[in-house]
Short mmCIF file of C-alpha atoms and ligand atoms in Angstrom, two decimals:
data_model
loop_
_atom_site.label_atom_id
_atom_site.label_comp_id
_atom_site.label_asym_id
_atom_site.label_seq_id
_atom_site.Cartn_x
_atom_site.Cartn_y
_atom_site.Cartn_z
CA UNK D 172 -0.03 0.19 -0.09
CA UNK D 173 1.45 3.52 -1.09
CA UNK D 174 -0.08 6.45 0.44
CA UNK D 175 -0.56 9.38 -1.19
CA UNK D 176 -1.71 13.21 -0.56
CA UNK D 177 -2.86 15.33 -3.47
CA UNK D 178 -1.85 18.94 -1.65
CA UNK D 179 -3.87 20.77 -4.41
CA UNK D 180 -7.06 19.59 -2.45
CA UNK D 181 -5.57 18.91 1.31
CA UNK D 182 -6.94 21.78 3.47
CA UNK D 183 -4.36 21.06 6.29
CA UNK D 184 -7.16 19.70 8.85
CA UNK D 185 -4.54 17.70 10.37
CA UNK D 186 -7.26 14.55 10.70
CA UNK D 187 -5.06 12.09 8.94
CA UNK D 188 -2.09 13.04 11.05
CA UNK D 189 -4.22 12.24 14.10
CA UNK D 190 -5.49 9.24 12.92
CA UNK D 191 -2.18 7.64 11.36
CA UNK D 192 0.64 9.68 12.62
CA UNK D 193 3.12 6.85 11.39
CA UNK D 194 2.02 7.47 7.75
CA UNK D 195 0.87 11.09 7.42
CA UNK D 196 2.23 14.34 8.81
CA UNK D 197 1.31 18.09 8.32
CA UNK D 198 4.22 19.94 6.97
CA UNK D 199 5.84 23.04 7.42
CA UNK D 200 3.64 24.17 4.14
CA UNK D 201 0.55 23.44 6.38
CA UNK D 202 -0.30 20.72 4.08
CA UNK D 203 -0.51 17.11 4.65
CA UNK D 204 1.99 14.65 3.37
CA UNK D 205 2.85 10.70 3.23
CA UNK D 206 5.95 10.22 5.14
CA UNK D 207 6.53 6.52 4.22
CA UNK D 208 6.58 5.04 0.96
CA UNK D 209 4.87 1.84 1.85
CA UNK D 210 2.02 1.73 5.14
CA UNK D 211 3.65 -1.00 7.52
CA UNK D 212 1.49 -3.56 7.96
CA UNK D 213 0.45 -2.58 11.40
CA UNK D 214 -0.67 0.77 10.13
CA UNK D 215 -2.88 -0.09 7.34
CA UNK D 216 -5.98 -0.05 9.39
CA UNK D 217 -5.23 3.39 10.76
CA UNK D 218 -4.27 4.21 6.76
CA UNK D 219 -7.38 3.47 5.59
CA UNK D 220 -9.27 5.21 8.41
CA UNK D 221 -7.50 8.43 7.62
CA UNK D 222 -8.22 7.86 4.15
CA UNK D 223 -11.71 7.68 4.85
CA UNK D 224 -11.92 10.42 7.16
CA UNK D 225 -10.02 13.10 4.97
CA UNK D 226 -12.75 15.73 4.21
CA UNK D 227 -11.60 16.58 0.90
CA UNK D 228 -10.73 13.05 -0.47
CA UNK D 229 -7.11 14.17 -0.99
CA UNK D 230 -5.79 10.96 0.23
CA UNK D 231 -5.18 8.04 -2.09
CA UNK D 232 -3.75 4.50 -1.33
CA UNK D 233 -2.83 2.43 -4.19
S1 SF4 V 1328 -7.26 14.99 6.39
FE1 SF4 V 1328 -7.19 15.39 4.29
S2 SF4 V 1328 -7.39 17.67 4.06
FE2 SF4 V 1328 -7.13 16.77 6.33
S3 SF4 V 1328 -4.79 17.32 6.17
FE3 SF4 V 1328 -5.00 15.00 5.92
S4 SF4 V 1328 -4.73 15.09 3.44
FE4 SF4 V 1328 -5.17 17.38 4.28
#
């Protein structure tokens, strides 16, 4: 699973970081980014929760 954030539609709400802090982080630009290339096994559920909780649908997980 490869997590990705589309910064063009991220609003920097921080929900993804709150749910999956080992996968997503809000950076200095105020927008989220994926901090891992591949989601660790134990973080898969959190990563999917974060994707589903993103208010703008900015997260994709391939
Ligand atoms: S939940 Fe979505 S809109 Fe909010 S910071 Fe994360 S990627 Fe951006």
